[in-house]
Amino acid sequence: MRRSLRFWRRSIGARIIVLFLGLLLVVQLASFAALRARFAEHARQALPTRLVEGERLLQNLLDRNAQRVTDGARLLAADYGFREALASNDGETIVSVLANHGARIGATEVALLSTDFKLRSTTAPHPADLAAVAGQLAVPAADAGRASTIALLAGRPYQSVLVPVKAPLVVGWVLMAFPLDAQLVGDMRNLSGIDLTVLSRTRTDRPWNVALTSLEGARAASLARDGWAGGTPAAGLTTAAALGEELGVRAIALGGARDGAEVLALVSLSVDDAVRLPADLQLALVAINLVAIVVFALGSVVTARRVTTPLRGLADAAERLGAGDYETPMQGQQRDDELGELSQSFERMRISIAENQEQILRLAYWDSLTGLPNRARFRDAVHEAIAKAGEGRTVALLMLNLDRFKHVNDVLGMRIGDKALMAIADRLTRAVARDGGLVARLSGDEFGILLRDGDVSSALSVARSVEQAMDAPLTLEDHHVDVGAGIGIACWPVHADSADALLVRTEMALVAAKRRTDGPLVYDPAIDVTSAQTLTLMTELRHAIDRHELRLYLQPKLALDDRRVLGAEALVRWQHPERGLVPPYQFIPFAEQTGFIRTLTQWVFEEAARHWQALAEEGLALQLSVNLSTRDLLDVELPQKFAALLARHHVPANAFCLEITESAVMDDPQRALVTLDALSAMGFKLSIDDFGTGYSSLSYLKRLPVDELKIDQSFVRNMHADPDDAMIVRSTIDLAHNLGILVVAEGVETATAWTMLRELRCDHAQGFHMGRPMPVADFIAWTVAWGVHPQGVEFDAARTLH
Amino acid sequence: MPARLLAAFAAAVLAGGVGAAQAAAVAVLVTDAGGEPLNDAVVTLEPAAGKVPVKPMAGVEIAQHHLAFDPAVTVVTVGTPVAFPNQDTVRHHVYSFSPAKTFQLKLYAGKPHDPVVFDKAGVAVLGCNIHDQMLAWVVVVDTPWFARSAAGGRARLDAVPPGAYQLRVWHPSLPEGVAPPAVPVTVGAADLEQRVKLPGAAK
C-alpha cells in the first residue's frame, strides 16, 4: 500500500493513467446510469402504449381467430351437399356434415340453427350452453348476416361464430365454437412479448378462473384474485402486484356478458422486465465499455509514455549535468510541445553551464597570466601521472624558483615583472617540449615541470636544459634582466610514495637548492626534516652535544697581502659513532628549520671561546668567526646570552667576528638591525656572509654596523673563468672599501684566485688553497707549518670582560 | 320480352274469346309499407269460383348475364318450361331447393339441353352454387291472370272477365314461406284500379 502510494506520488505516468481511466469509468458509469434511468423512464412511459398495442394485437388475433372460424363456418354453410341435406331435411346427414366440417377446421362445437335461431341439430355435448350462445348471437347475426363472440361453454371461453346458410336465401344458421387455446397466448407472447391471461367466471359474484395464461400459474392465480370489475380505460394503466412482481395490466372484456358470465383478457407486462436494460444491450454496453477501457488504457499509457519518457530523459540529463557530463546534448529538442521547449531550455542551460564550467576550470586550473596550468592543475596532473604510471615506471618532478624576481618586481615594476614571467614561461615550455614535460606556474615566481616518464637522470637533463634556457638575459622594454633559478627535483617512487608527498619533497629540494645556490638539487631525505632519516638524525643531534660527538673545526683566514694568519672560522662537525663524520649540509639545514641551530650556535660560540683561550695560551691571538643563523638574529635575548658567555670564559668580544648571511638579515631587517646594533655595541665584529647571493641593496648595507663582507664562494670560484663574476668580485671589493668595510674572499681554491684577489686588493682570503676546516689541534699544527705567525693583533683588553 | 307480350296477347285473345266484350283491365299499384312503389312484384287474380286451367307458356328464358339472373323475377304458368341460357363466359351452377321446383343445372356454359319445366305452383328461389350473389325467383302461377309490376310499381292485368277474384301480390322481399296477402276484388265491366301495400316488403 505504502509502496503503491509512493509509486503514485512519484509517477506522473501512473497518475495520468489512473486519471484517464478513472474519468472514463466515471463517464461510463454516469452514462450507463443515465441510460438506464432514461430507458426505465421511457419504458415506464411506453408501458401503457405497449399494453394498448398488446390489446390491439389481442383484438387482432381474436378477430383473425373469429375470421378463421367464420370462414370455416361459411365453408360449411356454403357446402352444396349440406344445403341439399338441409333442403331435404335429412337430419342424420346434417349431423354428420356438421361433425365432418367441424373436425375439418377444429371446431369442437357445431350446430345448425333454424332461421329463428332455434337449435336444429348439433354435435356438441352441451346443447344448452350452445343454445344460449345462439340466443346471444341471434340479434347481431340477423342484423349483420353474421356474428361472433367469445362465450363460455361449459365454463370455458370459446370463440363462437354464427353464419347463415343460404339456399340461396337464408334457410338456417350454422353456429361454430372453438376453444381459446394456448396457441393464442403463445402467439401473443411471441409476437409482442406481452403476457396474456384469460379469466372467466360464470357469474359476477364468483371468483375469476384462469382459463389461459402465459404467466406462471401462481402469478396468474394471484392476478386473478384482483377484482377486475370491468375493463381498463383506453390509455390507462393498471398496475398489479403479483407474487412480488409489479405488472402493468390492461383488462379487456371479451364477449358480451350473459347471465353474469364474463370473459376477461388481461394483457400484462412485467414493469421490472420492461425497465430493465435488455440483456443484449447490457452486453453490448459492457463490450463497448471494455473496449473503451482498453483503448483508453493503451492511449493513456502511450500518452503517459510520451510525457514521462522525455521527462525521464530530462531527469537523466540533469543527473548527467550534476555528475559533470556537459557534453551529451539533450534529447527531444525537436518536439514542438512544452517538453520540447523544456528540452531546449535544458540544452541552453547545458551549453551555458558547460561554458561556465570551462571558464571556471580555466580559472581554477590555468594561470591567466602565462596560460600555463596552475598549482591545482599541476597537482592533478601529478596525481594522474602517478595513477597511470605502470609497473616499473617513474615520474619525475622539477620545481624552480626564480632568483631575485622580487627584486625585478620592486625595481622594474609589476608590468615588467609580468612580462618577465611570461617570457620565462615561454622559455620553460620550449625547453621541456622535447622531453614532453608539463610546465605549470605554481605561484608568483615558482614553476613546476612534470616528467611523466622521467627519472632522476632525465630530470637532471631537463634541469640543465632549463638552466641553459635561462642563460640569456631577458630583454624587456630596454631592460636587460638576468634570470636564474633554483631547481629542486624529486622522483616517484624513489623519493615519495604519493603525489602529494612528491610535490612536498620536490619543494623541499627546491628550498634546499635555493639555499645551496649550487645548481639543481635532487631530493635527499637529509634535507627533509620530516623524513624518518632526519627525525632520527634530529634525535641523535640532540644527543650529540651530551655525548660530545660534535667537534669544532677551524678554517684559517689569512691576510692576502702578507699571508698572515688573522683568524679562523669556527665550524661544527659531527663525529657520528656509526656514520662517521657527518657533513654539515646534512644536519645544518634542518637544525635551522627546527630551531636547534640556536643550540648549535651556542655550542660553537662556547667552544670557540674556550679554544680562543687555549690558542691564546699557545701564543696565537686569533679572531674567531662564528656563524649566526636567522633564528639567532631573531632571538632578542642573544646579546645577553653572548655577554654571559664572554664573561664565563673571560674572553673579549672583539676577539670574535659574528657572520650573518645576507638572506638572514633580509628576512626581517628591522629586528636584525636591532640585534646587530646591540652586538656591535658589545664589541663584536660583524661580517656579512655569502655576500652576492641575496638581494640586499648597498644603501641598506651601509646602515648596518658591519665590519666585513664575505664574497660568496660561487663568485670566487668562477672568477677566473667568468668575467661577470670577476666583475662582481671587483665591484664588491671596491664598494666595501668605499664604505670602509673589509672584504673576505671565500672559496679560494687556487693560487690564481689568490693572486687575482690580491691584485683586486681584497683584504682577506679563506679557502682550500690555504687550509680546509680542521680540528683545533690540527689547526694549531697547520699554523706552525704555515709559518707566518699572527702578529700584532691586539684585542681590546678593555673591552674584554676579564 | 316479345315472348311475354305475345303471351299476354294470347291471354287476352283467350279471355276475349271467353268473355267477349265484357272483359276489363285491372291496374294494380304495389307499394311497400312506406308507400314506395315496388317493381318486380307479382300480382295474380284467382277466380273465387275455382281454378281455371292454364296453358304452359312457351319460350320463357332466364338468362345468366353479367353474373346475374335476367330477369330476376319471372312469372310463369304451371308447366311452363324455362330455359337458362348462359351468356357469361364463366360457367354457372343453377339450383333451386324450393319445394315449388327443386333442380340443379350443374356447371354449364351456353344453353343447357333441356329447359326446366316448372310444374307446380309456388315460388322457386334460384341460386348459383358458384356465385352466391346470383338470385332469381320464378313465380309459378295456376291462374291465367297475372302481371309483374314494372318500374313505378304498376302492374296491369288485361282482359279479366268480370267476377270475384282473390288479388294476391308477391314480392321477393317478402319473408320466405309467408303467404302473400289476398285481397278480394270484384271485376266488373269497367277497368279496375287497385292499390296494394305490402307491409313486410321492402324495396
PDB file of N, CA, C and O in Angstrom, chain A residues 78-80 83-84 87 166-171, chain B residues 93 95 97 103-104 125-127 129 135 137 176:
ATOM      1  N   ALA A  78     -71.859 -23.040 -46.972  1.00  0.00           N
ATOM      2  CA  ALA A  78     -71.998 -22.946 -48.409  1.00  0.00           C
ATOM      3  C   ALA A  78     -71.917 -24.308 -49.092  1.00  0.00           C
ATOM      4  O   ALA A  78     -72.040 -24.402 -50.307  1.00  0.00           O
ATOM      5  N   ASP A  79     -71.641 -25.304 -48.283  1.00  0.00           N
ATOM      6  CA  ASP A  79     -71.471 -26.625 -48.883  1.00  0.00           C
ATOM      7  C   ASP A  79     -72.786 -27.096 -49.508  1.00  0.00           C
ATOM      8  O   ASP A  79     -73.845 -27.079 -48.898  1.00  0.00           O
ATOM      9  N   TYR A  80     -72.698 -27.411 -50.806  1.00  0.00           N
ATOM     10  CA  TYR A  80     -73.910 -27.739 -51.551  1.00  0.00           C
ATOM     11  C   TYR A  80     -74.608 -28.950 -50.987  1.00  0.00           C
ATOM     12  O   TYR A  80     -75.817 -28.959 -50.789  1.00  0.00           O
ATOM     13  N   ARG A  83     -76.351 -28.074 -47.918  1.00  0.00           N
ATOM     14  CA  ARG A  83     -77.606 -27.368 -48.174  1.00  0.00           C
ATOM     15  C   ARG A  83     -78.662 -28.310 -48.739  1.00  0.00           C
ATOM     16  O   ARG A  83     -79.840 -28.205 -48.427  1.00  0.00           O
ATOM     17  N   GLU A  84     -78.169 -29.252 -49.557  1.00  0.00           N
ATOM     18  CA  GLU A  84     -79.116 -30.218 -50.115  1.00  0.00           C
ATOM     19  C   GLU A  84     -79.751 -31.039 -49.018  1.00  0.00           C
ATOM     20  O   GLU A  84     -80.966 -31.231 -48.969  1.00  0.00           O
ATOM     21  N   ALA A  87     -82.083 -28.952 -47.306  1.00  0.00           N
ATOM     22  CA  ALA A  87     -83.313 -28.759 -48.053  1.00  0.00           C
ATOM     23  C   ALA A  87     -84.195 -29.996 -47.972  1.00  0.00           C
ATOM     24  O   ALA A  87     -85.402 -29.895 -47.868  1.00  0.00           O
ATOM     25  N   LYS A 166     -77.403 -20.209 -46.810  1.00  0.00           N
ATOM     26  CA  LYS A 166     -78.271 -19.645 -47.843  1.00  0.00           C
ATOM     27  C   LYS A 166     -78.494 -20.681 -48.928  1.00  0.00           C
ATOM     28  O   LYS A 166     -77.554 -21.327 -49.380  1.00  0.00           O
ATOM     29  N   ALA A 167     -79.794 -20.758 -49.387  1.00  0.00           N
ATOM     30  CA  ALA A 167     -80.060 -21.750 -50.419  1.00  0.00           C
ATOM     31  C   ALA A 167     -81.107 -21.257 -51.415  1.00  0.00           C
ATOM     32  O   ALA A 167     -82.166 -21.856 -51.520  1.00  0.00           O
ATOM     33  N   PRO A 168     -80.836 -20.206 -52.052  1.00  0.00           N
ATOM     34  CA  PRO A 168     -79.765 -19.204 -51.846  1.00  0.00           C
ATOM     35  C   PRO A 168     -80.183 -18.173 -50.820  1.00  0.00           C
ATOM     36  O   PRO A 168     -79.358 -17.373 -50.429  1.00  0.00           O
ATOM     37  N   LEU A 169     -81.493 -18.188 -50.471  1.00  0.00           N
ATOM     38  CA  LEU A 169     -81.880 -17.300 -49.375  1.00  0.00           C
ATOM     39  C   LEU A 169     -81.589 -17.999 -48.066  1.00  0.00           C
ATOM     40  O   LEU A 169     -81.293 -19.185 -48.049  1.00  0.00           O
ATOM     41  N   VAL A 170     -81.592 -17.199 -46.941  1.00  0.00           N
ATOM     42  CA  VAL A 170     -81.223 -17.771 -45.647  1.00  0.00           C
ATOM     43  C   VAL A 170     -82.209 -18.849 -45.264  1.00  0.00           C
ATOM     44  O   VAL A 170     -83.410 -18.592 -45.210  1.00  0.00           O
ATOM     45  N   VAL A 171     -81.694 -20.021 -45.060  1.00  0.00           N
ATOM     46  CA  VAL A 171     -82.577 -21.123 -44.681  1.00  0.00           C
ATOM     47  C   VAL A 171     -82.228 -21.627 -43.296  1.00  0.00           C
ATOM     48  O   VAL A 171     -82.898 -22.506 -42.780  1.00  0.00           O
TER      49      VAL A 171
ATOM     50  N   HIS B  93     -73.801 -22.755 -61.977  1.00  0.00           N
ATOM     51  CA  HIS B  93     -74.439 -23.963 -61.431  1.00  0.00           C
ATOM     52  C   HIS B  93     -75.741 -23.515 -60.787  1.00  0.00           C
ATOM     53  O   HIS B  93     -75.753 -23.069 -59.650  1.00  0.00           O
ATOM     54  N   TYR B  95     -79.299 -23.680 -59.241  1.00  0.00           N
ATOM     55  CA  TYR B  95     -80.018 -24.687 -58.449  1.00  0.00           C
ATOM     56  C   TYR B  95     -81.227 -24.072 -57.781  1.00  0.00           C
ATOM     57  O   TYR B  95     -81.334 -22.847 -57.687  1.00  0.00           O
ATOM     58  N   PHE B  97     -83.579 -25.177 -54.230  1.00  0.00           N
ATOM     59  CA  PHE B  97     -84.035 -26.156 -53.222  1.00  0.00           C
ATOM     60  C   PHE B  97     -85.490 -25.937 -52.858  1.00  0.00           C
ATOM     61  O   PHE B  97     -85.989 -26.529 -51.925  1.00  0.00           O
ATOM     62  N   PHE B 103     -84.254 -28.309 -58.429  1.00  0.00           N
ATOM     63  CA  PHE B 103     -83.470 -28.802 -59.566  1.00  0.00           C
ATOM     64  C   PHE B 103     -82.067 -28.210 -59.480  1.00  0.00           C
ATOM     65  O   PHE B 103     -81.781 -27.314 -58.671  1.00  0.00           O
ATOM     66  N   GLN B 104     -81.202 -28.778 -60.254  1.00  0.00           N
ATOM     67  CA  GLN B 104     -79.912 -28.119 -60.412  1.00  0.00           C
ATOM     68  C   GLN B 104     -79.386 -28.348 -61.808  1.00  0.00           C
ATOM     69  O   GLN B 104     -79.600 -29.359 -62.412  1.00  0.00           O
ATOM     70  N   VAL B 125     -86.906 -20.315 -55.523  1.00  0.00           N
ATOM     71  CA  VAL B 125     -85.783 -19.378 -55.408  1.00  0.00           C
ATOM     72  C   VAL B 125     -84.581 -20.027 -56.081  1.00  0.00           C
ATOM     73  O   VAL B 125     -84.211 -21.143 -55.752  1.00  0.00           O
ATOM     74  N   LEU B 126     -84.038 -19.304 -57.022  1.00  0.00           N
ATOM     75  CA  LEU B 126     -82.917 -19.852 -57.791  1.00  0.00           C
ATOM     76  C   LEU B 126     -81.598 -19.189 -57.335  1.00  0.00           C
ATOM     77  O   LEU B 126     -81.534 -17.986 -57.105  1.00  0.00           O
ATOM     78  N   GLY B 127     -80.611 -20.068 -57.231  1.00  0.00           N
ATOM     79  CA  GLY B 127     -79.265 -19.505 -56.909  1.00  0.00           C
ATOM     80  C   GLY B 127     -78.232 -20.143 -57.823  1.00  0.00           C
ATOM     81  O   GLY B 127     -78.539 -21.061 -58.577  1.00  0.00           O
ATOM     82  N   ASN B 129     -74.635 -21.961 -57.494  1.00  0.00           N
ATOM     83  CA  ASN B 129     -73.764 -22.523 -56.453  1.00  0.00           C
ATOM     84  C   ASN B 129     -72.344 -21.919 -56.506  1.00  0.00           C
ATOM     85  O   ASN B 129     -71.590 -22.034 -55.577  1.00  0.00           O
ATOM     86  N   LEU B 135     -79.278 -14.371 -57.780  1.00  0.00           N
ATOM     87  CA  LEU B 135     -80.543 -14.734 -57.129  1.00  0.00           C
ATOM     88  C   LEU B 135     -81.688 -14.454 -58.133  1.00  0.00           C
ATOM     89  O   LEU B 135     -81.684 -13.418 -58.796  1.00  0.00           O
ATOM     90  N   TRP B 137     -86.002 -15.375 -58.888  1.00  0.00           N
ATOM     91  CA  TRP B 137     -87.258 -16.008 -58.414  1.00  0.00           C
ATOM     92  C   TRP B 137     -88.119 -16.397 -59.603  1.00  0.00           C
ATOM     93  O   TRP B 137     -88.223 -15.624 -60.576  1.00  0.00           O
ATOM     94  N   GLU B 176     -89.584 -15.441 -46.529  1.00  0.00           N
ATOM     95  CA  GLU B 176     -89.842 -16.702 -47.203  1.00  0.00           C
ATOM     96  C   GLU B 176     -90.865 -17.504 -46.417  1.00  0.00           C
ATOM     97  O   GLU B 176     -90.875 -17.493 -45.190  1.00  0.00           O
TER      98      GLU B 176
END
